Amino acid sequence: DIQMTQSPSSLSASVGDRVTITCQASQDISLYLSWYQQKPGKAPKLLIFDASNLETGVPNRFSGRGSGTTFTFTISSLQPDDIGTYYCQQYTIFPFTFGLGTKVDVK
Amino acid sequence: QVQFMVSGGGVVQPGRSLRLSCVTSGFSFSNSGMHWVRQTPGKGLEWVAAISYHGFNTYYLSSVEGRFSVSRDNSRNTLYLQMSSLRAEDTAVYYCAKVRGYTVDGLLDSWGQGTTVTVSS
């Protein structure tokens, strides 16, 4: 199975800060990586697909980049509504696998 | 608007069975691969099973293979997960999710609200 190593596990930043999360795949997954945001009690919401494509309706302060095994997710200017947990996921091969998540808090 | 109505969760004893249902609307269900994903505080998000748009191809997490069965009824726009021989480690919130496009192994672009399954004596 492909292991997805996500870091950090949590972070706290101020409104307006730039926030970056990293996801490392244990083998080459090309561009088949997505990023989700999850708020407590809710289902994950798709933000980024194919490593760098912004889902329709998602604010452009969210972005992703990378290919192969190393990927990053960035919030360019953190907003209060961005509180939640963010997950990376590979969808190149079954079983699909997820990172353990990064809990983002606003100071 | 894509919508999912997930039901069937509950408390069940180890070794017993449970069937989850995911009734969908707002998209072409019969042309979409569908998945089940579960979430626990300890293991996070864990992919469980997938089924192709026509239902002919299914895929499972190794730890549930032989115990869980995913199926679909395209005439009812409904996805199912039949879970048997349940174990404590199957305790989780279960989500259904749709694939963007015809493939089964593609992007999960919309997820239903979860239903909680608790396996306990």
Short mmCIF file of C-alpha atoms in Angstrom, two decimals:
data_model
loop_
_atom_site.label_atom_id
_atom_site.label_comp_id
_atom_site.label_asym_id
_atom_site.label_seq_id
_atom_site.Cartn_x
_atom_site.Cartn_y
_atom_site.Cartn_z
CA ASP A 1 0.00 0.00 0.00
CA ILE A 2 1.12 3.58 -0.62
CA GLN A 3 1.85 5.42 2.61
CA MET A 4 1.03 9.13 2.77
CA THR A 5 3.10 11.04 5.32
CA GLN A 6 1.61 14.41 6.13
CA SER A 7 3.18 17.14 8.23
CA PRO A 8 2.79 18.93 10.49
CA SER A 9 0.05 17.17 12.44
CA SER A 10 -1.18 20.51 13.73
CA LEU A 11 -0.41 24.19 13.44
CA SER A 12 -1.63 27.48 14.80
CA ALA A 13 -1.26 30.67 12.80
CA SER A 14 -2.57 34.21 12.74
CA VAL A 15 -5.13 35.60 10.33
CA GLY A 16 -3.30 36.64 7.18
CA ASP A 17 -0.41 34.22 7.67
CA ARG A 18 0.81 31.91 4.94
CA VAL A 19 0.35 28.26 5.89
CA THR A 20 2.00 25.30 4.20
CA ILE A 21 1.34 21.59 4.65
CA THR A 22 3.47 18.84 3.17
CA CYS A 23 2.47 15.38 2.00
CA GLN A 24 4.99 12.71 1.03
CA ALA A 25 4.00 9.56 -0.83
CA SER A 26 5.94 6.33 -0.33
CA GLN A 27 6.04 5.81 -4.10
CA ASP A 28 5.44 7.78 -7.26
CA ILE A 29 1.79 8.80 -7.58
CA SER A 30 2.29 11.18 -10.50
CA LEU A 31 -0.28 13.95 -10.04
CA TYR A 32 -3.04 11.80 -8.51
CA LEU A 33 -3.26 13.69 -5.26
CA SER A 34 -6.13 15.60 -3.72
CA TRP A 35 -6.50 17.84 -0.69
CA TYR A 36 -9.61 17.97 1.50
CA GLN A 37 -10.79 20.22 4.25
CA GLN A 38 -12.88 18.75 7.05
CA LYS A 39 -14.75 20.64 9.73
CA PRO A 40 -15.98 18.90 12.91
CA GLY A 41 -18.99 16.68 12.31
CA LYS A 42 -18.88 17.23 8.55
CA ALA A 43 -17.74 15.24 5.56
CA PRO A 44 -14.45 16.10 3.87
CA LYS A 45 -14.72 18.79 1.21
CA LEU A 46 -12.58 18.68 -1.92
CA LEU A 47 -10.28 21.68 -2.35
CA ILE A 48 -7.51 20.61 -4.74
CA PHE A 49 -7.34 17.76 -7.25
CA ASP A 50 -4.63 16.43 -9.56
CA ALA A 51 -2.11 18.01 -7.18
CA SER A 52 -2.63 21.61 -8.24
CA ASN A 53 -6.12 22.14 -9.67
CA LEU A 54 -8.49 24.27 -7.62
CA GLU A 55 -11.97 22.82 -7.27
CA THR A 56 -14.76 25.04 -8.58
CA GLY A 57 -15.99 27.47 -5.95
CA VAL A 58 -12.96 27.12 -3.69
CA PRO A 59 -11.24 30.43 -2.81
CA ASN A 60 -7.98 30.99 -4.65
CA ARG A 61 -6.04 31.51 -1.42
CA PHE A 62 -5.83 27.71 -1.46
CA SER A 63 -3.25 26.13 -3.75
CA GLY A 64 -1.34 22.93 -4.27
CA ARG A 65 1.79 21.86 -6.06
CA GLY A 66 4.07 18.92 -6.52
CA SER A 67 4.33 15.67 -8.43
CA GLY A 68 5.72 12.20 -7.97
CA THR A 69 6.23 11.79 -4.24
CA THR A 70 6.37 15.28 -2.74
CA PHE A 71 3.43 17.65 -2.52
CA THR A 72 2.58 20.88 -0.75
CA PHE A 73 -0.67 22.61 0.10
CA THR A 74 -0.71 26.32 0.86
CA ILE A 75 -3.18 28.79 2.26
CA SER A 76 -1.76 32.12 1.13
CA SER A 77 -3.60 34.24 3.70
CA LEU A 78 -5.23 32.32 6.53
CA GLN A 79 -8.83 33.27 7.29
CA PRO A 80 -10.93 32.46 10.39
CA ASP A 81 -13.16 30.18 8.30
CA ASP A 82 -10.14 28.03 7.37
CA ILE A 83 -10.17 26.36 10.78
CA GLY A 84 -10.38 22.61 10.32
CA THR A 85 -8.38 19.54 9.48
CA TYR A 86 -6.75 19.10 6.09
CA TYR A 87 -6.00 15.74 4.48
CA CYS A 88 -4.06 14.65 1.43
CA GLN A 89 -5.13 11.54 -0.47
CA GLN A 90 -3.66 9.51 -3.31
CA TYR A 91 -5.98 8.06 -5.93
CA THR A 92 -3.55 6.38 -8.27
CA ILE A 93 -3.98 2.84 -7.01
CA PHE A 94 -6.16 0.84 -4.63
CA PRO A 95 -6.28 0.96 -1.72
CA PHE A 96 -6.65 4.73 -1.82
CA THR A 97 -4.78 6.13 1.15
CA PHE A 98 -4.88 9.32 3.16
CA GLY A 99 -2.48 11.36 5.21
CA LEU A 100 -3.22 11.51 8.93
CA GLY A 101 -4.32 15.11 8.67
CA THR A 102 -3.18 18.55 9.74
CA LYS A 103 -5.32 20.39 12.25
CA VAL A 104 -5.24 24.12 11.51
CA ASP A 105 -6.14 26.62 14.18
CA VAL A 106 -6.22 30.38 14.14
CA LYS A 107 -4.41 32.18 16.96
CA GLN B 1 -27.04 19.86 -6.39
CA VAL B 2 -25.31 16.64 -5.44
CA GLN B 3 -26.88 15.10 -2.35
CA PHE B 4 -26.44 11.92 -0.36
CA MET B 5 -28.62 10.41 2.34
CA VAL B 6 -26.65 7.84 4.29
CA SER B 7 -28.37 5.54 6.73
CA GLY B 8 -28.11 2.19 8.44
CA GLY B 9 -25.54 2.90 11.12
CA GLY B 10 -26.00 1.87 14.71
CA VAL B 11 -24.69 -0.21 17.58
CA VAL B 12 -24.12 -3.88 16.79
CA GLN B 13 -22.49 -6.77 18.61
CA PRO B 14 -19.25 -8.29 17.35
CA GLY B 15 -19.88 -10.96 14.74
CA ARG B 16 -23.21 -9.50 13.64
CA SER B 17 -24.16 -7.80 10.39
CA LEU B 18 -25.28 -4.37 9.29
CA ARG B 19 -26.19 -2.82 5.94
CA LEU B 20 -25.50 0.80 5.09
CA SER B 21 -27.39 2.64 2.37
CA CYS B 22 -26.48 5.80 0.49
CA VAL B 23 -29.34 7.31 -1.51
CA THR B 24 -28.09 9.85 -4.01
CA SER B 25 -29.50 12.66 -6.13
CA GLY B 26 -28.33 15.56 -8.25
CA PHE B 27 -25.95 13.67 -10.51
CA SER B 28 -25.91 10.75 -12.91
CA PHE B 29 -25.51 7.93 -10.39
CA SER B 30 -25.57 5.19 -13.03
CA ASN B 31 -22.53 6.78 -14.72
CA SER B 32 -20.45 7.25 -11.56
CA GLY B 33 -18.07 5.01 -9.66
CA MET B 34 -18.83 5.04 -5.95
CA HIS B 35 -16.79 4.48 -2.81
CA TRP B 36 -17.10 3.93 0.91
CA VAL B 37 -14.60 5.57 3.25
CA ARG B 38 -14.55 5.34 7.04
CA GLN B 39 -13.06 7.50 9.73
CA THR B 40 -11.91 6.79 13.25
CA PRO B 41 -10.15 9.05 15.74
CA GLY B 42 -7.22 6.66 15.87
CA LYS B 43 -6.66 5.76 12.21
CA GLY B 44 -8.09 8.82 10.49
CA LEU B 45 -9.64 8.42 7.06
CA GLU B 46 -9.53 4.89 5.65
CA TRP B 47 -10.76 3.84 2.23
CA VAL B 48 -13.02 0.78 2.48
CA ALA B 49 -14.51 -0.22 -0.85
CA ALA B 50 -15.33 0.87 -4.38
CA ILE B 51 -17.71 -0.20 -7.12
CA SER B 52 -17.74 0.62 -10.81
CA TYR B 53 -20.61 2.52 -12.40
CA HIS B 54 -22.20 -0.67 -13.74
CA GLY B 55 -21.50 -2.66 -10.60
CA PHE B 56 -19.42 -5.33 -12.31
CA ASN B 57 -16.15 -4.40 -10.63
CA THR B 58 -15.62 -4.10 -6.89
CA TYR B 59 -12.55 -3.39 -4.79
CA TYR B 60 -11.95 -3.76 -1.05
CA LEU B 61 -9.57 -2.87 1.72
CA SER B 62 -7.77 -6.09 2.59
CA SER B 63 -9.01 -6.10 6.19
CA VAL B 64 -12.67 -6.09 5.09
CA GLU B 65 -12.43 -8.35 2.04
CA GLY B 66 -14.64 -11.38 2.49
CA ARG B 67 -16.66 -9.68 5.23
CA PHE B 68 -17.96 -6.54 3.47
CA SER B 69 -19.79 -6.38 0.16
CA VAL B 70 -20.43 -3.22 -1.85
CA SER B 71 -23.31 -3.14 -4.29
CA ARG B 72 -25.55 -0.67 -6.06
CA ASP B 73 -29.03 -0.32 -7.48
CA ASN B 74 -28.86 2.11 -10.36
CA SER B 75 -32.65 2.13 -10.70
CA ARG B 76 -32.86 3.52 -7.15
CA ASN B 77 -29.70 5.69 -7.27
CA THR B 78 -28.57 3.84 -4.18
CA LEU B 79 -25.25 2.47 -2.98
CA TYR B 80 -24.99 -0.23 -0.32
CA LEU B 81 -22.39 -1.64 2.02
CA GLN B 82 -23.25 -4.99 3.53
CA MET B 83 -21.03 -5.58 6.53
CA SER B 84 -20.84 -8.97 8.22
CA SER B 85 -18.68 -10.60 10.89
CA LEU B 86 -18.22 -7.14 12.32
CA ARG B 87 -15.28 -6.47 14.62
CA ALA B 88 -14.55 -3.77 17.16
CA GLU B 89 -12.02 -2.28 14.75
CA ASP B 90 -14.82 -1.65 12.22
CA THR B 91 -16.22 0.98 14.58
CA ALA B 92 -16.13 4.22 12.60
CA VAL B 93 -18.06 6.91 10.82
CA TYR B 94 -18.80 5.63 7.32
CA TYR B 95 -19.04 7.97 4.32
CA CYS B 96 -20.13 7.33 0.77
CA ALA B 97 -18.41 9.30 -1.98
CA LYS B 98 -18.76 9.65 -5.73
CA VAL B 99 -16.06 9.55 -8.35
CA ARG B 100 -15.72 12.34 -10.87
CA GLY B 101 -16.24 10.72 -14.23
CA TYR B 102 -16.83 7.15 -15.35
CA THR B 103 -13.83 5.49 -13.80
CA VAL B 104 -13.90 3.69 -10.49
CA ASP B 105 -10.35 4.60 -9.49
CA GLY B 106 -10.66 8.36 -9.80
CA LEU B 107 -11.08 11.51 -7.79
CA LEU B 108 -13.62 11.45 -4.95
CA ASP B 109 -15.25 14.81 -5.51
CA SER B 110 -18.35 14.73 -3.31
CA TRP B 111 -19.00 12.97 -0.03
CA GLY B 112 -22.18 12.22 1.87
CA GLN B 113 -22.62 12.90 5.52
CA GLY B 114 -21.40 10.03 7.66
CA THR B 115 -23.25 7.35 9.55
CA THR B 116 -21.78 5.95 12.74
CA VAL B 117 -21.21 2.25 13.20
CA THR B 118 -20.31 1.06 16.69
CA VAL B 119 -19.34 -2.56 17.19
CA SER B 120 -19.54 -3.42 20.87
CA SER B 121 -20.86 -6.12 23.13
#
